[in-house]
Coordinates of C-alpha atoms in Angstrom, one line a residue:
M1 CA 25.4 -3.4 -9.1
N2 CA 23.3 -0.2 -9.1
D3 CA 20.5 -2.2 -10.7
Y4 CA 19.9 -4.0 -7.5
I5 CA 20.1 -0.9 -5.2
N6 CA 16.9 1.0 -4.6
Y7 CA 17.4 4.7 -4.0
I8 CA 15.0 6.5 -1.7
P9 CA 13.6 9.6 -3.3
S10 CA 14.5 13.0 -1.9
N11 CA 11.0 14.5 -2.2
T12 CA 7.4 13.7 -2.4
P13 CA 5.7 12.4 -5.7
D14 CA 5.8 14.7 -8.8
F15 CA 2.2 14.7 -10.0
Q16 CA 3.0 16.5 -13.2
T17 CA 5.5 13.7 -14.1
E18 CA 3.1 11.0 -13.0
L19 CA 0.3 12.5 -15.1
A20 CA 2.5 12.5 -18.2
E21 CA 3.5 8.9 -17.6
K22 CA -0.1 7.9 -17.4
L23 CA -0.9 9.8 -20.7
A24 CA 2.0 8.0 -22.3
E25 CA 0.7 4.7 -21.2
F26 CA -2.9 5.3 -22.5
A27 CA -1.9 7.3 -25.6
P28 CA 1.7 6.7 -26.7
E29 CA 1.1 8.2 -30.1
A30 CA 0.6 11.6 -28.3
I31 CA 4.2 11.5 -27.1
A32 CA 6.9 13.2 -29.3
D33 CA 10.5 13.6 -28.1
G34 CA 9.6 12.7 -24.6
K35 CA 6.9 15.4 -24.4
I36 CA 3.1 15.5 -24.7
D37 CA 2.0 16.6 -28.1
V38 CA -1.2 18.5 -27.1
E39 CA -2.4 18.8 -30.7
K40 CA -2.1 15.1 -31.3
L41 CA -3.9 14.5 -28.0
K42 CA -6.8 16.7 -29.2
E43 CA -6.9 14.7 -32.4
L44 CA -7.2 11.4 -30.5
L45 CA -9.9 12.8 -28.3
N46 CA -11.8 14.2 -31.3
G47 CA -15.2 15.2 -30.3
D48 CA -14.4 14.8 -26.5
A49 CA -12.0 17.7 -26.7
D50 CA -13.2 21.3 -26.4
E51 CA -11.8 23.5 -29.2
S52 CA -13.4 26.7 -27.9
N53 CA -11.5 29.2 -25.7
E54 CA -14.8 30.0 -24.0
R55 CA -16.0 27.6 -21.4
F56 CA -17.9 27.5 -18.1
G57 CA -15.8 27.5 -14.9
L58 CA -14.3 29.4 -12.1
F59 CA -11.3 31.6 -12.9
W60 CA -9.3 34.0 -10.7
P61 CA -5.9 35.7 -10.6
G62 CA -3.2 33.2 -9.4
K63 CA -5.1 30.0 -10.3
K64 CA -2.4 28.5 -12.4
R65 CA 0.2 29.2 -9.8
A66 CA -2.0 27.7 -7.1
L67 CA -2.3 24.5 -9.2
R68 CA 1.6 24.4 -9.5
A69 CA 1.8 24.8 -5.8
A70 CA -0.2 21.5 -5.4
Q71 CA 1.9 19.7 -8.0
Q72 CA 5.3 21.0 -6.8
P73 CA 7.1 18.2 -4.8
T74 CA 8.6 19.0 -1.5
T75 CA 11.6 17.7 0.5
A76 CA 9.8 18.5 3.8
T77 CA 9.3 15.7 6.3
L78 CA 7.6 15.0 9.7
K79 CA 9.7 14.7 12.8
P80 CA 8.4 12.4 15.6
D81 CA 7.5 14.5 18.7
V82 CA 7.3 11.8 21.3
E83 CA 7.3 14.2 24.3
N84 CA 4.0 15.8 23.1
S85 CA 2.4 12.4 22.2
K86 CA 0.1 10.1 24.2
D87 CA 0.6 6.3 24.1
W88 CA 3.1 6.6 21.3
D89 CA 3.9 2.8 21.1
T90 CA 0.3 1.7 20.9
T91 CA -1.8 4.4 19.2
K92 CA -2.9 4.5 15.6
N93 CA -4.0 8.2 15.7
V94 CA -1.9 11.1 14.5
F95 CA -1.5 14.8 15.3
I96 CA 0.7 16.8 13.0
E97 CA 1.8 20.4 13.7
G98 CA 2.6 22.3 10.6
D99 CA 1.4 23.9 7.4
N100 CA -1.2 21.7 5.9
L101 CA -0.3 22.2 2.3
E102 CA 3.2 20.7 2.9
V103 CA 1.8 18.1 5.2
L104 CA -0.7 17.0 2.5
K105 CA 2.2 16.5 0.1
V106 CA 4.1 14.4 2.7
L107 CA 1.1 12.2 3.3
Q108 CA 0.7 11.4 -0.4
K109 CA 3.1 8.4 -0.6
H110 CA 1.4 6.2 1.9
Y111 CA -2.1 7.6 2.4
H112 CA -3.0 8.0 -1.3
G113 CA -6.4 6.4 -1.6
K114 CA -6.6 5.3 2.0
I115 CA -8.5 8.1 3.8
K116 CA -12.3 7.2 4.1
M117 CA -13.4 10.7 5.1
I118 CA -12.2 14.2 5.3
Y119 CA -13.7 16.9 7.3
I120 CA -12.3 20.5 7.3
D121 CA -13.5 23.8 8.8
P122 CA -11.3 26.2 6.9
P123 CA -11.1 30.0 7.5
Y124 CA -14.4 31.4 6.2
N125 CA -12.7 34.6 4.8
T126 CA -14.9 37.0 6.8
G127 CA -12.1 39.6 6.8
K128 CA -11.3 38.8 10.4
D129 CA -9.7 35.4 10.2
F130 CA -6.3 34.7 8.8
V131 CA -6.1 33.3 5.3
Y132 CA -2.8 31.7 4.1
P133 CA -1.1 34.2 1.7
D134 CA -0.3 33.6 -2.0
N135 CA 3.2 32.4 -1.4
F136 CA 4.3 29.3 -3.0
K137 CA 8.1 29.4 -2.8
E138 CA 9.5 25.9 -2.2
G139 CA 11.7 25.4 0.8
L140 CA 10.6 25.8 4.4
G141 CA 13.1 27.4 6.7
T142 CA 10.7 27.3 9.6
Y143 CA 7.2 26.9 8.2
L144 CA 5.9 29.9 10.2
E145 CA 8.3 32.2 8.5
W146 CA 7.9 30.3 5.2
T147 CA 4.1 31.0 5.1
K148 CA 4.8 34.6 6.2
Q149 CA 2.1 34.3 8.8
V150 CA 4.1 35.7 11.7
N151 CA 7.0 38.0 12.2
E152 CA 10.2 37.1 14.1
E153 CA 8.4 37.9 17.4
G154 CA 5.7 35.3 16.6
Q155 CA 3.0 38.0 16.1
K156 CA 0.4 37.5 13.4
L157 CA 1.1 39.9 10.6
S158 CA -2.3 40.4 8.9
T159 CA -5.8 39.1 8.0
N160 CA -7.3 38.9 4.5
S161 CA -9.3 42.1 4.6
E162 CA -11.3 43.3 1.7
S163 CA -9.3 46.5 1.5
E164 CA -6.2 44.6 0.4
G165 CA -7.6 43.7 -3.0
R166 CA -8.0 40.3 -4.6
Y167 CA -10.0 39.4 -1.5
H168 CA -11.6 36.3 -2.9
S169 CA -8.6 35.3 -5.1
N170 CA -6.4 35.1 -2.1
W171 CA -8.8 32.7 -0.4
L172 CA -9.2 30.6 -3.4
N173 CA -5.4 30.4 -3.9
M174 CA -5.2 29.0 -0.4
I175 CA -7.9 26.4 -0.6
Y176 CA -7.5 25.2 -4.2
P177 CA -4.2 23.4 -3.9
R178 CA -5.2 21.8 -0.6
L179 CA -8.3 20.5 -2.1
K180 CA -6.4 19.0 -5.1
L181 CA -4.1 17.1 -2.7
A182 CA -6.9 16.1 -0.4
R183 CA -8.8 14.4 -3.2
N184 CA -5.9 12.1 -3.9
L185 CA -6.0 10.8 -0.4
L186 CA -9.6 9.7 -0.4
T187 CA -10.6 6.1 -0.9
D188 CA -12.7 5.5 -4.1
D189 CA -15.8 5.5 -1.8
G190 CA -14.5 8.3 0.4
V191 CA -16.3 11.5 1.1
I192 CA -15.3 15.1 2.1
F193 CA -17.4 17.5 4.3
I194 CA -16.4 21.1 4.4
S195 CA -18.0 23.7 6.6
I196 CA -18.3 27.2 5.1
S197 CA -20.3 30.3 5.7
D198 CA -22.1 32.5 3.1
D199 CA -18.9 34.5 2.4
E200 CA -17.2 31.9 0.2
Y201 CA -19.9 29.4 -0.3
G202 CA -20.5 30.1 -4.0
N203 CA -16.8 30.1 -4.9
L204 CA -16.1 26.9 -2.8
R205 CA -18.9 25.1 -4.5
K206 CA -17.5 25.9 -8.0
C207 CA -14.0 25.1 -6.9
L208 CA -15.2 21.7 -5.5
D209 CA -17.1 21.0 -8.8
E210 CA -13.8 21.4 -10.6
V211 CA -11.6 19.4 -8.2
F212 CA -14.0 16.6 -7.5
G213 CA -16.4 16.7 -10.6
E214 CA -19.8 18.0 -10.5
S215 CA -21.2 14.5 -10.7
N216 CA -19.7 13.8 -7.3
F217 CA -21.6 16.5 -5.6
E218 CA -23.7 14.7 -2.8
G219 CA -25.4 17.7 -1.2
S220 CA -25.3 20.9 0.7
I221 CA -26.2 20.6 4.4
H222 CA -27.6 23.6 6.2
W223 CA -26.7 23.4 9.8
R224 CA -28.5 25.6 12.4
R225 CA -25.4 26.5 14.4
R226 CA -27.1 28.6 17.1
H227 CA -30.4 28.1 18.9
N228 CA -31.0 31.7 20.0
Q229 CA -32.5 34.3 17.6
P230 CA -30.1 37.2 16.5
N231 CA -31.4 40.6 16.9
D232 CA -29.0 42.9 15.0
P233 CA -30.7 46.0 13.6
T234 CA -27.8 46.5 11.2
K235 CA -28.5 43.3 9.3
L236 CA -31.3 42.5 7.0
I237 CA -30.8 38.7 7.4
G238 CA -29.7 37.3 10.8
I239 CA -27.2 34.4 10.5
V240 CA -28.3 31.3 12.4
A241 CA -27.0 28.7 10.1
E242 CA -23.9 27.8 8.0
H243 CA -23.3 25.3 5.1
I244 CA -21.6 21.9 4.9
L245 CA -20.7 21.0 1.4
V246 CA -20.5 17.2 0.7
Y247 CA -18.6 15.6 -2.2
A248 CA -17.7 12.0 -2.9
R249 CA -14.4 10.9 -4.4
N250 CA -16.5 8.7 -6.7
S251 CA -20.3 8.8 -6.3
R252 CA -20.8 5.4 -7.9
A253 CA -18.3 3.7 -5.6
L254 CA -19.9 5.4 -2.6
K255 CA -23.4 4.2 -3.5
K256 CA -22.0 0.6 -4.2
S257 CA -20.2 0.4 -0.8
G258 CA -23.2 1.7 1.1
V259 CA -24.0 5.2 2.3
G260 CA -24.0 6.0 6.1
K261 CA -27.2 6.3 8.1
L262 CA -28.0 8.5 11.2
P263 CA -29.4 7.3 14.4
L264 CA -33.1 7.1 14.6
T265 CA -35.1 10.2 15.8
G266 CA -38.8 10.7 16.6
K267 CA -41.2 9.8 19.4
F268 CA -41.9 6.2 20.2
S269 CA -44.3 4.8 22.8
N270 CA -46.0 1.5 23.6
P271 CA -49.7 2.2 24.6
D272 CA -50.9 -1.3 23.8
G273 CA -48.0 -3.0 25.6
D274 CA -46.7 -4.7 22.5
P275 CA -43.9 -7.2 23.5
R276 CA -41.8 -5.9 20.6
G277 CA -41.4 -2.6 22.4
P278 CA -42.0 1.1 21.7
W279 CA -43.4 2.0 18.3
N280 CA -44.8 4.9 16.2
S281 CA -46.9 4.6 13.1
K282 CA -47.3 5.9 9.6
P283 CA -50.4 6.0 7.3
W284 CA -51.2 2.9 5.2
K285 CA -53.2 5.2 2.9
V286 CA -51.1 6.5 0.0
G287 CA -50.7 10.2 -0.5
T288 CA -51.9 12.1 -3.5
G289 CA -49.9 11.3 -6.7
Q290 CA -48.3 8.2 -5.2
G291 CA -48.7 4.7 -6.5
G292 CA -50.2 1.7 -4.7
S293 CA -53.0 -0.9 -4.7
R294 CA -56.8 -0.1 -4.5
Y295 CA -59.0 -2.4 -2.4
S296 CA -61.5 -2.1 0.5
I297 CA -60.6 -2.3 4.2
T298 CA -63.2 -2.6 7.0
T299 CA -62.2 -1.1 10.4
P300 CA -63.0 -2.6 13.8
A301 CA -65.7 0.0 14.1
G302 CA -67.4 -1.1 10.9
N303 CA -66.2 1.7 8.6
V304 CA -65.4 0.6 5.0
Y305 CA -62.7 2.6 3.1
E306 CA -61.8 1.9 -0.4
E307 CA -58.6 3.8 -1.1
V308 CA -55.2 3.4 -2.7
W309 CA -53.1 1.7 -0.1
M310 CA -49.3 1.3 0.4
G311 CA -49.1 -2.5 -0.2
E312 CA -51.2 -5.2 -1.8
E313 CA -54.1 -6.6 0.2
R314 CA -52.3 -9.8 1.1
T315 CA -49.5 -7.8 2.6
F316 CA -52.1 -5.8 4.6
L317 CA -53.7 -8.9 5.9
A318 CA -50.3 -10.3 6.9
Y319 CA -49.5 -7.2 8.8
L320 CA -53.0 -7.3 10.4
E321 CA -52.4 -10.9 11.5
D322 CA -49.1 -9.8 13.0
S323 CA -50.6 -7.0 15.0
R324 CA -48.7 -4.4 13.0
I325 CA -51.8 -2.5 11.9
V326 CA -53.6 0.0 14.2
F327 CA -56.8 1.9 13.7
P328 CA -57.0 5.3 15.5
N329 CA -60.2 7.1 16.7
G330 CA -61.5 4.1 18.6
G331 CA -61.2 1.7 15.6
A332 CA -62.9 4.1 13.1
G333 CA -59.9 5.8 11.6
F334 CA -57.8 5.0 8.6
P335 CA -55.3 2.1 9.2
R336 CA -51.7 2.8 10.2
K337 CA -48.7 0.6 10.1
K338 CA -46.6 0.2 13.3
Q339 CA -42.9 1.0 13.1
F340 CA -40.9 -0.6 16.0
Q341 CA -38.0 1.5 17.4
S342 CA -35.9 -1.7 17.8
E343 CA -36.3 -2.6 14.1
R344 CA -35.8 0.9 12.7
A345 CA -32.7 1.6 14.9
E346 CA -30.8 -1.2 13.3
K347 CA -31.3 0.4 9.8
G348 CA -31.0 4.0 10.9
Q349 CA -32.4 6.8 8.9
S350 CA -31.1 8.8 5.8
A351 CA -29.8 12.3 6.3
T352 CA -31.6 15.4 5.0
N353 CA -29.9 18.6 4.1
W354 CA -31.3 20.3 7.2
F355 CA -29.4 19.7 10.4
T356 CA -31.2 21.1 13.5
H357 CA -29.3 22.2 16.6
E358 CA -31.4 19.8 18.8
I359 CA -29.9 16.7 17.1
F360 CA -26.6 18.0 15.7
G361 CA -25.6 20.4 18.4
S362 CA -24.8 24.1 18.3
N363 CA -21.8 26.4 18.6
Q364 CA -22.9 27.1 22.2
E365 CA -22.9 23.5 22.9
G366 CA -19.5 23.1 21.3
T367 CA -18.2 26.0 23.5
S368 CA -19.7 24.4 26.6
E369 CA -17.9 21.1 25.9
V370 CA -14.5 22.8 25.7
E371 CA -15.2 24.8 28.8
E372 CA -16.1 21.6 30.7
L373 CA -12.9 19.9 29.6
F374 CA -10.6 22.7 30.5
E375 CA -12.6 24.2 33.3
A376 CA -12.0 27.6 31.7
K377 CA -13.9 30.0 29.4
G378 CA -12.9 31.6 26.1
L379 CA -10.1 29.3 25.0
F380 CA -11.5 28.7 21.5
D381 CA -13.9 30.8 19.3
N382 CA -17.0 28.9 18.2
P383 CA -15.7 25.3 18.3
K384 CA -17.9 22.8 16.5
P385 CA -20.0 20.4 18.7
T386 CA -19.0 16.8 18.8
K387 CA -22.6 15.8 17.9
L388 CA -22.2 17.4 14.5
L389 CA -18.9 15.5 13.8
E390 CA -20.1 12.2 15.2
N391 CA -23.1 12.3 12.8
L392 CA -20.9 13.3 9.8
I393 CA -18.7 10.3 10.7
R394 CA -21.7 8.1 10.7
L395 CA -22.7 9.5 7.3
G396 CA -19.2 8.8 6.0
N397 CA -20.0 5.1 7.0
L398 CA -16.6 4.7 8.8
K399 CA -16.0 1.3 10.3
D400 CA -13.0 -0.5 12.0
N401 CA -9.6 1.0 11.0
D402 CA -11.1 3.5 8.6
I403 CA -9.3 7.0 8.8
V404 CA -10.9 10.4 9.2
L405 CA -8.6 13.4 8.3
D406 CA -9.0 17.0 9.4
F407 CA -6.2 19.2 8.1
F408 CA -7.7 22.4 9.7
S409 CA -8.0 20.8 13.1
G410 CA -8.5 23.9 15.2
S411 CA -10.1 22.8 18.4
S412 CA -9.7 19.1 17.5
T413 CA -13.5 18.4 17.7
T414 CA -13.0 15.8 14.9
A415 CA -10.6 13.9 17.1
H416 CA -12.9 14.2 20.1
A417 CA -15.9 13.0 18.2
T418 CA -14.0 10.0 16.7
L419 CA -13.0 8.9 20.1
K420 CA -16.5 9.4 21.5
L421 CA -18.2 7.5 18.7
N422 CA -15.7 4.7 19.1
A423 CA -16.6 4.4 22.7
E424 CA -20.3 4.4 22.0
D425 CA -20.4 1.7 19.3
G426 CA -17.2 -0.3 19.9
E427 CA -15.5 0.5 16.5
N428 CA -11.8 1.4 16.1
R429 CA -11.8 4.4 13.7
R430 CA -8.6 6.3 13.4
H431 CA -8.1 10.0 13.1
I432 CA -5.3 12.3 11.7
Q433 CA -5.3 16.0 12.8
V434 CA -3.2 18.7 11.2
Q435 CA -2.9 22.1 12.8
L436 CA -0.7 25.1 12.2
P437 CA 1.1 26.3 15.3
E438 CA -0.6 29.7 15.0
P439 CA 0.1 31.8 18.0
T440 CA -2.7 32.4 20.4
P441 CA -3.6 36.2 20.7
E442 CA -1.3 37.8 23.3
N443 CA -4.0 38.8 25.8
S444 CA -6.3 35.9 25.1
E445 CA -7.6 33.4 27.7
A446 CA -5.6 30.7 26.0
R447 CA -2.3 32.6 26.4
K448 CA -3.1 33.3 30.0
A449 CA -3.8 29.7 30.5
G450 CA -0.2 28.9 29.2
Y451 CA -1.1 27.8 25.7
S452 CA 1.2 29.8 23.3
T453 CA -0.1 28.1 20.0
I454 CA -3.4 26.7 18.7
S455 CA -1.7 23.4 18.2
E456 CA -0.8 23.1 21.9
L457 CA -4.3 23.8 22.9
S458 CA -5.6 21.3 20.3
R459 CA -3.4 18.4 21.5
E460 CA -4.4 19.1 25.1
R461 CA -8.1 19.0 24.1
I462 CA -7.5 15.4 22.8
R463 CA -5.8 14.3 25.9
R464 CA -8.5 15.6 28.2
A465 CA -11.3 14.3 25.9
G466 CA -9.8 10.8 26.0
E467 CA -9.7 10.7 29.8
K468 CA -13.2 12.0 30.1
I469 CA -14.5 9.5 27.5
R470 CA -12.8 6.6 29.6
Q471 CA -14.6 7.8 32.7
D472 CA -18.0 8.4 31.0
F473 CA -18.1 5.1 29.1
S474 CA -16.2 2.9 31.6
E475 CA -18.9 0.2 31.6
Q476 CA -19.0 -0.1 27.8
L477 CA -15.3 0.0 27.6
S478 CA -14.9 -2.8 30.0
K479 CA -16.7 -5.1 27.6
R480 CA -14.5 -4.2 24.5
N481 CA -12.2 -6.9 23.0
T482 CA -9.5 -4.3 22.4
P483 CA -8.8 -1.2 24.5
L484 CA -10.1 2.1 23.3
D485 CA -7.3 4.0 21.6
V486 CA -7.4 7.6 23.0
G487 CA -3.7 8.3 22.2
F488 CA -2.0 10.0 19.3
R489 CA 1.5 10.2 17.8
A490 CA 2.6 13.8 17.5
Y491 CA 4.7 15.0 14.6
Q492 CA 6.2 18.3 13.5
L493 CA 6.6 19.4 10.0
S494 CA 10.2 20.3 9.2
D495 CA 12.7 20.5 6.5
T496 CA 14.5 17.4 5.5
S497 CA 17.0 15.9 7.9
F498 CA 19.3 15.1 5.0
S499 CA 21.7 17.9 4.1
K500 CA 22.1 16.8 0.5
W501 CA 18.3 17.1 -0.1
Q502 CA 18.1 20.7 1.4
V503 CA 18.1 22.3 -2.1
S504 CA 15.2 24.0 -3.9
S505 CA 14.3 22.5 -7.2
D506 CA 14.9 25.8 -8.9
T507 CA 18.5 26.1 -7.7
P508 CA 20.8 26.9 -10.5
A509 CA 23.1 24.1 -11.7
N510 CA 26.4 25.8 -10.6
E511 CA 25.0 26.4 -7.1
L512 CA 23.7 22.9 -6.8
E513 CA 27.2 21.5 -7.7
Q514 CA 28.8 23.7 -5.2
H515 CA 26.4 22.6 -2.5
L516 CA 27.1 18.9 -3.1
L517 CA 30.9 19.6 -3.0
E518 CA 30.5 21.2 0.4
L519 CA 28.6 18.3 1.9
R520 CA 30.6 16.2 4.3
E521 CA 27.8 14.1 5.7
S522 CA 24.3 13.0 4.5
A523 CA 22.4 13.8 7.7
N524 CA 22.1 17.0 9.7
D525 CA 24.1 16.9 13.0
N526 CA 21.0 17.6 15.0
A527 CA 18.9 14.9 13.5
T528 CA 18.2 11.8 15.7
P529 CA 18.1 8.3 14.3
A530 CA 14.4 8.4 14.9
D531 CA 14.1 11.6 12.8
L532 CA 16.1 10.0 9.9
F533 CA 14.2 6.7 10.1
V534 CA 10.7 8.3 10.0
E535 CA 11.7 10.4 7.0
L536 CA 13.0 7.4 5.2
L537 CA 9.9 5.5 6.0
L538 CA 7.6 8.2 4.8
K539 CA 9.5 8.6 1.5
Q540 CA 9.3 4.8 0.9
G541 CA 5.5 4.8 1.5
Y542 CA 5.2 3.6 5.1
S543 CA 2.6 4.9 7.5
L544 CA 3.0 7.2 10.5
T545 CA 1.9 4.6 12.8
E546 CA 4.3 1.7 12.0
D547 CA 5.5 -0.6 14.8
I548 CA 9.0 1.0 15.2
G549 CA 11.6 -0.4 17.4
D550 CA 15.3 -0.7 18.1
V551 CA 17.5 -3.7 17.9
S552 CA 21.3 -4.5 18.2
I553 CA 23.0 -6.9 15.7
A554 CA 26.7 -7.7 15.6
G555 CA 27.4 -4.8 17.9
L556 CA 25.6 -2.3 15.8
D557 CA 22.4 -0.3 16.5
F558 CA 19.5 -0.5 14.1
K559 CA 15.9 0.9 13.7
T560 CA 13.2 -1.6 12.8
V561 CA 9.7 -1.9 11.5
L562 CA 7.9 -5.0 12.5
D563 CA 5.0 -6.6 10.5
A564 CA 1.8 -7.8 11.8
D565 CA 3.4 -11.2 12.7
G566 CA 6.3 -9.5 14.6
D567 CA 8.8 -10.2 11.9
V568 CA 11.3 -7.6 10.7
A569 CA 9.8 -5.8 7.7
V570 CA 12.5 -3.0 7.6
L571 CA 15.9 -3.0 9.1
A572 CA 17.9 0.3 8.9
Y573 CA 21.5 1.2 9.8
L574 CA 21.8 5.0 10.1
D575 CA 25.1 5.7 11.8
E576 CA 27.3 7.2 9.0
H577 CA 30.1 7.7 11.5
S578 CA 30.7 4.0 11.9
K579 CA 31.4 1.9 8.9
P580 CA 30.2 -1.7 9.3
T581 CA 32.5 -4.6 8.6
L582 CA 31.8 -7.3 6.0
D583 CA 31.2 -9.9 8.8
Q584 CA 28.7 -7.6 10.5
L585 CA 26.9 -7.1 7.2
R586 CA 26.7 -10.9 6.8
E587 CA 25.3 -11.2 10.3
I588 CA 22.7 -8.6 9.5
A589 CA 21.6 -10.6 6.5
D590 CA 21.1 -13.6 8.8
S591 CA 18.3 -11.8 10.5
K592 CA 16.3 -12.0 7.2
P593 CA 14.7 -8.6 7.1
V594 CA 12.4 -8.0 4.0
R595 CA 14.1 -4.7 3.4
F596 CA 17.4 -3.3 4.5
V597 CA 18.1 0.4 4.5
I598 CA 21.5 1.9 4.9
L599 CA 22.9 5.5 4.4
E600 CA 25.2 6.0 1.5
D601 CA 27.8 7.6 3.7
C602 CA 28.0 4.6 6.0
F603 CA 30.2 3.0 3.4
Q604 CA 32.6 6.0 3.8
G605 CA 33.7 5.6 0.2
D606 CA 34.3 1.8 0.3
D607 CA 32.9 0.7 -2.9
E608 CA 34.1 -2.9 -2.3
L609 CA 32.1 -3.1 0.8
K610 CA 29.1 -1.7 -1.0
T611 CA 29.4 -4.3 -3.8
N612 CA 29.7 -7.1 -1.2
L613 CA 26.5 -5.9 0.6
V614 CA 24.7 -5.9 -2.8
Q615 CA 25.7 -9.6 -3.3
I616 CA 24.8 -10.6 0.3
C617 CA 21.3 -9.0 -0.1
K618 CA 20.8 -10.6 -3.5
T619 CA 21.7 -14.0 -2.2
N620 CA 19.4 -13.7 0.8
G621 CA 16.4 -12.2 -1.2
I622 CA 16.6 -8.9 0.8
E623 CA 15.6 -5.6 -0.8
L624 CA 18.5 -3.1 -0.5
W625 CA 17.7 0.6 -0.1
T626 CA 20.0 3.5 0.3
A627 CA 19.8 7.3 0.7

C-alpha cells in the first residue's frame, strides 16, 4: 500500500544529499558503503584533480559554516497574506516578507532554474548599514529574533562596524550562502546584476568568481549615481559612481539565446528631408589599423580619395544609389553612411561598462520618484532610479512571463521598473520581491508617516507605482490584449504550520521521539486551510501564483489548484477533525483530480479507510499524496 502513497517532504531540498546522488550516478565506483570515497574520486579525475593544498581563491573565517548554511534544509514556509496583497486572484507577481536566506531555500523546489534575471542591492558594508550576523542555527521562532537583528522591543541591535572585528568576514558570511542559493534559481541563460560600492567590491568579485565561475563573468558596470560634484576636503577621491557586477548562469547559453540591447541613444535629424526619417552618419573611411577595401571615390565636388573604406566598392555604389551616402563640406568631404533612427531603434545598441546618469538615472532621480509617489520626503535613503533597473531588465533580455527576482528589495525599485517597462513595451514580465521587515528608525520620516517596517513601505511603493503607471500610460494600456498586471501576492515567511515538522534536524533522537509522542494533531491550531495548502504546494514544487480555489464535494470542503484549461490539477482535503466516509472518498475520485492530497490525521487511525483510498486512487489513475 505504501508504495502507492507519495509522502510530502517536511523540508526543502537537501543539496548535500542531491550532490552525492549525482556523483553516485556519474561515478558509481567512487561510492563505498554508501559514502563518497574521496581518494577514489581523485583517482578517477586523475590530472583534473588538484593534489596541492595551495590554491588560488578567497578564504575567510566562517566560510565552511556559511556553505553549510546554504546547504542546510529548512522546514520554513510562506504564509499567504491576502490582506496586504493587491489583485490576489489575478496577479502573477509576488512580494515576500522575511529573511531572504530562508526564503531562497523555500523557493528552490519550484523556481529552481526558472528565474531569468536577479538584481540585488545588498548592504554595502560601510559600517553604517546592518549586515546579517553569522548565525546559522536552524529553526525560526520568529525570523526577526532568529536573525538576532532586533531585540524584543523591535529595535535594531547593531551594525557591522569595523571595531567589532572580522569586519569583511561577517559580510562575506552573509552574502556567500545567499549567492549559492540564488545561482540555483537562474535559468541556464539567466543573469545576475549586483550593485556594490568600493568597500566590498574586490571581495564580492572573488566570491562571485567562485560561485558562478570566472568564465561566466560578463562585466563590471560603473554607474555614475550622482550628477553633482562632491566637495569633501576630508577625502582624496570623491565618490560619484558605484559598481554593478554582472555574471551569467552559463555564458554560452546566454550568448546562444541572445543578449539584451539598450534603447538607441544619440542625436538624429533630417536636414535633407529623407522620407525614411531622422538619421545620423558614420565615416565610410576605415580607421587606422582596421581592415577594409581600397578603391577610389570621387565626391560631388570633384575630389578624388583613394583610401581603405568600410565595404567593397559595389556595396558603396549600392548605398550611393539608395541615397545612404552623404558628402559633407559642400560635397567635398569624405563620404559618410546614413544610419536611420527607425532602423537602428529596432536593433537597439549594445551596453558599455559606463552608465551615465543622463541615460540611467541618478540617486537624486530615484529619491524624486519616491517623493512624488508618496508626496513626502525622506522615506527611503538613496533609492535606485527606475531608469537604471529598466535598462538592466532590457540587458537581461526578459520577455513575456520571464521572472526577475530581487531578494534585497528595499524600496522596490525593481518591481516599479518591471511594471513601468511592461507598460512601455507591452510585455508581461513578472517580479518576485523579498524584503526583511526591518523596523524603520524610530524618529524617521517613514515612522512618522505610519510605516513601521521597510517591507510595509516597500509594498506601498508597488501599489502607488502601479496606479501611477495606469494613469501615465492609459492610452498604451487601452490597446493591450491583456490587462497590465500591477498587483502582487503577499506572503510572510514563518515556521512550518505542521507540528510534527517543527523539529530541528540536530534534535537528539530521544527528544524527537518524545516530541512525536506528544503530538495530537498534524497541523497547528492557528493555521488556516490556506496556510496548510500553500505550504503543501510549495513542498511539492508548485509556484506561488497557482490558481487556487475552494470547492465542496460530497459535503466536504476542499482546496484546489486548477490547470490552464480549468481542470482540477490538485484537490486537497485538510480537515483532520472530520474523517471522510468511504462513499465520500469515492465521490471525490469521480471528480478526476490529477493529484489528491489528504492529511494523514484525517484517517484518524482508520487503516482500512486509508487502504480503500489507495485502491480508489489507483483504479482512477489519481496520484495520492499525504502529509
